[in-house]
Tab-separated table of C-alpha atoms in Angstrom:
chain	number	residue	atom	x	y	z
A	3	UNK	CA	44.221	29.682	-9.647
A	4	UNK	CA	44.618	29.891	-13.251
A	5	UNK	CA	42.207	27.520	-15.156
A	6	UNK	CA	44.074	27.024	-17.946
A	7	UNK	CA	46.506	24.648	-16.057
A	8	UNK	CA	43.673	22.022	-15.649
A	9	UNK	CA	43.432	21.918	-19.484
A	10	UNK	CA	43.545	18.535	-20.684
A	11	UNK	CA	43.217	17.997	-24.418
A	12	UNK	CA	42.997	14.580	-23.936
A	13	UNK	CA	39.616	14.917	-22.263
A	14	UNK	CA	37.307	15.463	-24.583
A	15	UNK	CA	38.285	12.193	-26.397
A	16	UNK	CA	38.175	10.328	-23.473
A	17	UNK	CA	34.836	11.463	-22.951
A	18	UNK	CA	33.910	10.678	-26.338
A	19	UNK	CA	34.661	7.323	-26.144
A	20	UNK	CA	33.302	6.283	-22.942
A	21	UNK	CA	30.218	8.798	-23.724
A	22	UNK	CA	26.945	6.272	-24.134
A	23	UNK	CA	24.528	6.924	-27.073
A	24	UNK	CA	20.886	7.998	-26.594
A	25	UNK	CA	18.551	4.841	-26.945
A	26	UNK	CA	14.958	5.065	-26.372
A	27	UNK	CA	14.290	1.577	-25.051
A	28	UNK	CA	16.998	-1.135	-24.126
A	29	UNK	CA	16.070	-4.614	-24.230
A	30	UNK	CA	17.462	-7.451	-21.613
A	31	UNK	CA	16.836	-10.900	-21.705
A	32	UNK	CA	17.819	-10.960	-17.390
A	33	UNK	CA	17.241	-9.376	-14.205
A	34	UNK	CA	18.446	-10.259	-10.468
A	35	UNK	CA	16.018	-11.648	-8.013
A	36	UNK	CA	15.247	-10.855	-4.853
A	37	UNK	CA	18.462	-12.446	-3.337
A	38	UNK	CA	19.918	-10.143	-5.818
A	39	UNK	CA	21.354	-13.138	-7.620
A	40	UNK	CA	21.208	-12.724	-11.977
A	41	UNK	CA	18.449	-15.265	-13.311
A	42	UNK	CA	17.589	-15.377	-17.352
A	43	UNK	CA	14.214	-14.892	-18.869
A	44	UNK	CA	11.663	-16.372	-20.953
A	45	UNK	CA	10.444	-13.035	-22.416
A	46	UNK	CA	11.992	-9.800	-22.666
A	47	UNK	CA	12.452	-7.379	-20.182
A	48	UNK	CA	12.529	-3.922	-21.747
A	49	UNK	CA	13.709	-0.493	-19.865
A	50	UNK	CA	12.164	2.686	-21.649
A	51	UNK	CA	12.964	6.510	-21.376
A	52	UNK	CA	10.007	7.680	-20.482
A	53	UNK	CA	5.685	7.011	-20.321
A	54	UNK	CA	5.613	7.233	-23.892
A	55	UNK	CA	7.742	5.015	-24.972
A	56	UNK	CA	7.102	2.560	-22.406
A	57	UNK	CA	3.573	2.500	-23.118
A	58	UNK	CA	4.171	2.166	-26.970
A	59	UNK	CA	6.468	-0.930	-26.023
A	60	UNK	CA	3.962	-2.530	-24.001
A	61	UNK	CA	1.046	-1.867	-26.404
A	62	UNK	CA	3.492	-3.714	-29.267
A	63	UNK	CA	5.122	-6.546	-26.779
A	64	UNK	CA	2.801	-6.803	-23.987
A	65	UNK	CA	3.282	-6.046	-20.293
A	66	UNK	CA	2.587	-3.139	-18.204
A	67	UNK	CA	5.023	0.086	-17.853
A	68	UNK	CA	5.966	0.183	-14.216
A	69	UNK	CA	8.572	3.446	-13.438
A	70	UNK	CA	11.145	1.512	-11.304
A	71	UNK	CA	14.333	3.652	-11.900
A	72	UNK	CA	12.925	7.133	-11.666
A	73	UNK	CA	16.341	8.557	-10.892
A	74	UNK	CA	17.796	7.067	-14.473
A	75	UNK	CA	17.747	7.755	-17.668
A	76	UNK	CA	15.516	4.264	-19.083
A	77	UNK	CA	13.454	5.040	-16.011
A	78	UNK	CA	10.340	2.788	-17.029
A	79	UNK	CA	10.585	-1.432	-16.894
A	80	UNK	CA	8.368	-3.466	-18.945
A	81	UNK	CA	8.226	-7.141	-18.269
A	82	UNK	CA	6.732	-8.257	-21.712
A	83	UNK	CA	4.998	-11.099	-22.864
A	84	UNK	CA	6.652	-11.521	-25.575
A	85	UNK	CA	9.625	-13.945	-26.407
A	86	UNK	CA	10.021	-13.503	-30.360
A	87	UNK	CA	9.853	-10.236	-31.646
A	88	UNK	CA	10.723	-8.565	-35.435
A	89	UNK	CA	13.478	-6.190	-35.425
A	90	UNK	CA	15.461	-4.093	-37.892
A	91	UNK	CA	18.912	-3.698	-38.422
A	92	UNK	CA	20.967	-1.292	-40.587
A	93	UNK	CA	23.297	-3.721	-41.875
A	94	UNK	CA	26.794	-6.085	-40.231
A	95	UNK	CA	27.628	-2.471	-38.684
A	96	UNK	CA	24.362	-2.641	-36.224
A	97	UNK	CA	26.271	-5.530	-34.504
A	98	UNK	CA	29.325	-4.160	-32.528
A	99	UNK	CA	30.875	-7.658	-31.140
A	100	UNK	CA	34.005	-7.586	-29.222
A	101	UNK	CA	35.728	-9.048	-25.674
A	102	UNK	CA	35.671	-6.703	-22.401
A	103	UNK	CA	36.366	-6.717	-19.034
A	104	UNK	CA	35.239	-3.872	-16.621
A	105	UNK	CA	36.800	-2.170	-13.543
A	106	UNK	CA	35.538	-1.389	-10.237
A	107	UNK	CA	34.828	2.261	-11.692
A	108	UNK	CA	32.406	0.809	-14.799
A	109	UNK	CA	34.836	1.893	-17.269
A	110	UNK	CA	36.799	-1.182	-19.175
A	111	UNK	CA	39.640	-2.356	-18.372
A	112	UNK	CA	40.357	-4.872	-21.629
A	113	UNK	CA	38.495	-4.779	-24.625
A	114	UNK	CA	39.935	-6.701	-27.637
A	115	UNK	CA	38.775	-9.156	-30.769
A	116	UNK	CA	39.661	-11.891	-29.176
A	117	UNK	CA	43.150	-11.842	-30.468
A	118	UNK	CA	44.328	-7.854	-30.608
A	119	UNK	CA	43.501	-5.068	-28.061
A	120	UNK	CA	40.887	-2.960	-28.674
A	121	UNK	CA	42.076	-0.148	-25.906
A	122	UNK	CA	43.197	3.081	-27.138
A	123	UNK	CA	46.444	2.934	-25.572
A	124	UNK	CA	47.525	-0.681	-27.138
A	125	UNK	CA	45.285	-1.323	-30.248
A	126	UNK	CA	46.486	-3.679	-32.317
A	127	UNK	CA	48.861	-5.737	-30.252
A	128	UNK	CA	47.960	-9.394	-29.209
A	129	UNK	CA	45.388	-8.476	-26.249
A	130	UNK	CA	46.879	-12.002	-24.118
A	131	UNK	CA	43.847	-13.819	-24.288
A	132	UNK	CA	44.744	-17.306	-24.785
A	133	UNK	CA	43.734	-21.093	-24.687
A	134	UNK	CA	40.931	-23.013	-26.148
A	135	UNK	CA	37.109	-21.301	-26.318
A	136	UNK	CA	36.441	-24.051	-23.368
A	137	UNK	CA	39.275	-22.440	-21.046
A	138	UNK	CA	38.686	-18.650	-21.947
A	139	UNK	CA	35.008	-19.876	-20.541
A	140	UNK	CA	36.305	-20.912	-17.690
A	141	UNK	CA	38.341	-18.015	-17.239
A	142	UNK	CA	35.605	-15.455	-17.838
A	143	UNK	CA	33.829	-17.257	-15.007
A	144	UNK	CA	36.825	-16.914	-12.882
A	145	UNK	CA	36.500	-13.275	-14.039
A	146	UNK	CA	40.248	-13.550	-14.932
A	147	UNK	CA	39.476	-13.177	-18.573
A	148	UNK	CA	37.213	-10.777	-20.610
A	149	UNK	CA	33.632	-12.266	-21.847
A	150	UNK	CA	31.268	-11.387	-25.311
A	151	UNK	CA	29.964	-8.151	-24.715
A	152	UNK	CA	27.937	-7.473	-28.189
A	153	UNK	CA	25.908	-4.646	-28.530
A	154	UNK	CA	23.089	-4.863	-31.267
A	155	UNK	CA	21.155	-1.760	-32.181
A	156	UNK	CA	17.872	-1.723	-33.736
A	157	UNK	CA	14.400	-0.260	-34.444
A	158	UNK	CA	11.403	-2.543	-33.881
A	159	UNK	CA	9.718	-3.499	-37.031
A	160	UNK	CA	6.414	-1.971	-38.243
A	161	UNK	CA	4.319	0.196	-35.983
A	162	UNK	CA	7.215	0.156	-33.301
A	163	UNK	CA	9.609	1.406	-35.823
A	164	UNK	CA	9.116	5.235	-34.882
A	165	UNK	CA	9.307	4.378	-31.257
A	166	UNK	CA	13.320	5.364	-31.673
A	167	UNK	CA	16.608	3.438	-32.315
A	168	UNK	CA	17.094	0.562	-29.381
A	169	UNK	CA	19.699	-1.539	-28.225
A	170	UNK	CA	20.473	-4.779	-26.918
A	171	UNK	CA	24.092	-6.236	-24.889
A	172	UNK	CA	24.153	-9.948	-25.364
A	173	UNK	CA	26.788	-11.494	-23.112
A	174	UNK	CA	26.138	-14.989	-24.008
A	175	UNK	CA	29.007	-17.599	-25.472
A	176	UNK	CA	26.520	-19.413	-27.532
A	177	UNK	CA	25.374	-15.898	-29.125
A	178	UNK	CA	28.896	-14.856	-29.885
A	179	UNK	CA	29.821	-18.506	-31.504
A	180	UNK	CA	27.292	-17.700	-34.163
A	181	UNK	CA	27.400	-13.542	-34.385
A	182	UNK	CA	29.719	-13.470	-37.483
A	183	UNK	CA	27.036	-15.672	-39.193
A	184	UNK	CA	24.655	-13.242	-38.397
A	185	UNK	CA	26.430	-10.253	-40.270
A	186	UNK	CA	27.430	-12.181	-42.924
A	187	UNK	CA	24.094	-12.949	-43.624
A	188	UNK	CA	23.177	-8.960	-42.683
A	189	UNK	CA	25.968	-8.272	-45.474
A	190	UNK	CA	23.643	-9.765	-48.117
A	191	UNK	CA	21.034	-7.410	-47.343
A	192	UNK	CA	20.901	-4.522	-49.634
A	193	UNK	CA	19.358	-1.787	-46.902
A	194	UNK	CA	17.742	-2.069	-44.129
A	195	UNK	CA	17.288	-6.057	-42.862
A	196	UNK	CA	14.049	-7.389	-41.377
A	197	UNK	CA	15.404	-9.933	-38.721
A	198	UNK	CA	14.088	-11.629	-35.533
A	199	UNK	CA	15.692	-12.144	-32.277
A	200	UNK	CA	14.030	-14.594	-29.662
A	201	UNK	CA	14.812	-16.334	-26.937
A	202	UNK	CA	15.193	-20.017	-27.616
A	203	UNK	CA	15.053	-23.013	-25.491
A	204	UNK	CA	16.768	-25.402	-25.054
A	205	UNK	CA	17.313	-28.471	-23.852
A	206	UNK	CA	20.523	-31.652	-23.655
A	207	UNK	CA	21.260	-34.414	-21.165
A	208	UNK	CA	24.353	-34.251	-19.666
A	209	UNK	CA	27.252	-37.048	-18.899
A	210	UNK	CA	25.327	-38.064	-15.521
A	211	UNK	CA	21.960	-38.613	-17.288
A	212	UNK	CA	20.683	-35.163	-16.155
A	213	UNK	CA	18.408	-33.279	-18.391
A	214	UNK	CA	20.138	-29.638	-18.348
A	215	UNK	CA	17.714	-26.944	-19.554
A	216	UNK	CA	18.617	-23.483	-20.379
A	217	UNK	CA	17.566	-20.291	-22.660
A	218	UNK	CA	19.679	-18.706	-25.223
A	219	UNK	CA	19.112	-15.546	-27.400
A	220	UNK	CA	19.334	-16.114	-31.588
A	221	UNK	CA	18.954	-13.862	-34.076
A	222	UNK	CA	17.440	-14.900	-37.806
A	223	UNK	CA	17.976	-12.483	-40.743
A	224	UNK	CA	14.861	-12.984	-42.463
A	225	UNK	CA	15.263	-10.926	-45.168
A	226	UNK	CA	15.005	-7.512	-46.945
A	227	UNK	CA	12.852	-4.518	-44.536
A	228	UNK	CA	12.112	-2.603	-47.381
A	229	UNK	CA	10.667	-5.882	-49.352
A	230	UNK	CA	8.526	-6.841	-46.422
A	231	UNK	CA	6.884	-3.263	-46.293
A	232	UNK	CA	6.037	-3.587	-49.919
A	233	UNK	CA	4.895	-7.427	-49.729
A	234	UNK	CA	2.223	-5.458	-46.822
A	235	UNK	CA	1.115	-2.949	-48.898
């Protein structure tokens, strides 16, 4: 057969844009349990490419490395004992925040702001989502609607910075309610921001007199990176 009729110059841009970046470590704030059923966490759970970085994690963030996914990429888990940690971000643009929905393949099938598509094939016309921010909850649950999916990518501050660039997916409501704060205050940065992400509880009685508890990820822009190294020195 002649090759050249399975030439698609479309490929290589699809490629491109589902391609994933290199990270060195990723950092989740979940993991499923034993029934296999998704349960939050009090400290962060941390997946490292390779010994080396694993260890350097742990020896930063507590924990020890344990290789639990040798046939992936971010083949080492660390279950840290840490739930506060100083991070650095390279400005608003660190923060990629958008809507998506994925297929049965793992590729998305919506992406959008919330009010335009973000899919190559539509971008820029109204993406459907619609109601109030309580019913495109209760859609998402329904999984008849996309959810936050907002990627944050980061060094760790100080002597974890030259462990490599990181990431983190934060799929929570509460997190995306208060993520354009977040870059606006990353926007008054000139460089390089020092800024800490933890996991907060917290804590409300409900309508029936029930005390609801429950964890949520925040992120503080504290300041300046290149100020705090000097304030060190």
């Amino acid at each position: 057969m002649d090759k050249s009729i399975f030439h698609d110059p479309e490929r290589e841009e699809r490629e491109a844009k589902f391609a994933r970046p290199e990270y060195a470590f990723q950092f989740r704030t979940g993991m499923q349990n034993a029934k296999r059923k998704p349960v939050s966490l009090a400290k962060f759970r941390v997946l490292a490419a390779g010994e080396d970085k694993a260890k350097g994690i742990a020896e930063l963030m507590g924990g020890a490395p344990s290789e639990k996914f040798p046939e992936k990429e971010h083949n080492y888990e660390i279950l840290t004992d840490t739930s506060s940690v100083e991070i650095v971000l390279s400005g608003s643009d660190a923060i990629e925040d958008k809507f998506m929905m994925w297929g049965p393949q793992g590729l998305p099938i919506h992406e959008c702001d919330g009010v335009r598509s973000l899919m190559a094939d539509d971008r820029g016309e109204p993406c459907g989502c619609t109601g109030t921010l309580k019913e495109r909850k209760a859609k998402n649950r329904a999984k008849k609607a996309p959810g936050p999916n907002i990627v944050v990518t980061f060094r760790l501050a100080g002597l974890g910075y030259d462990l490599g660039v990181g990431r983190w997916i934060a799929t929570s409501w509460q997190f995306a309610e208060t993520v354009h704060d977040v870059k606006d205050d990353l926007d008054d940065v000139d460089g390089e921001a020092l800024v800490r992400l933890e996991i907060e509880h917290r804590e409300f009685t409900n309508d029936d007199d029930e005390l609801v508890k429950y964890k949520v990820p925040v992120l503080t822009v504290l300041g300046s990176y290149n100020d705090a190294i000097a304030e060190e020195r």
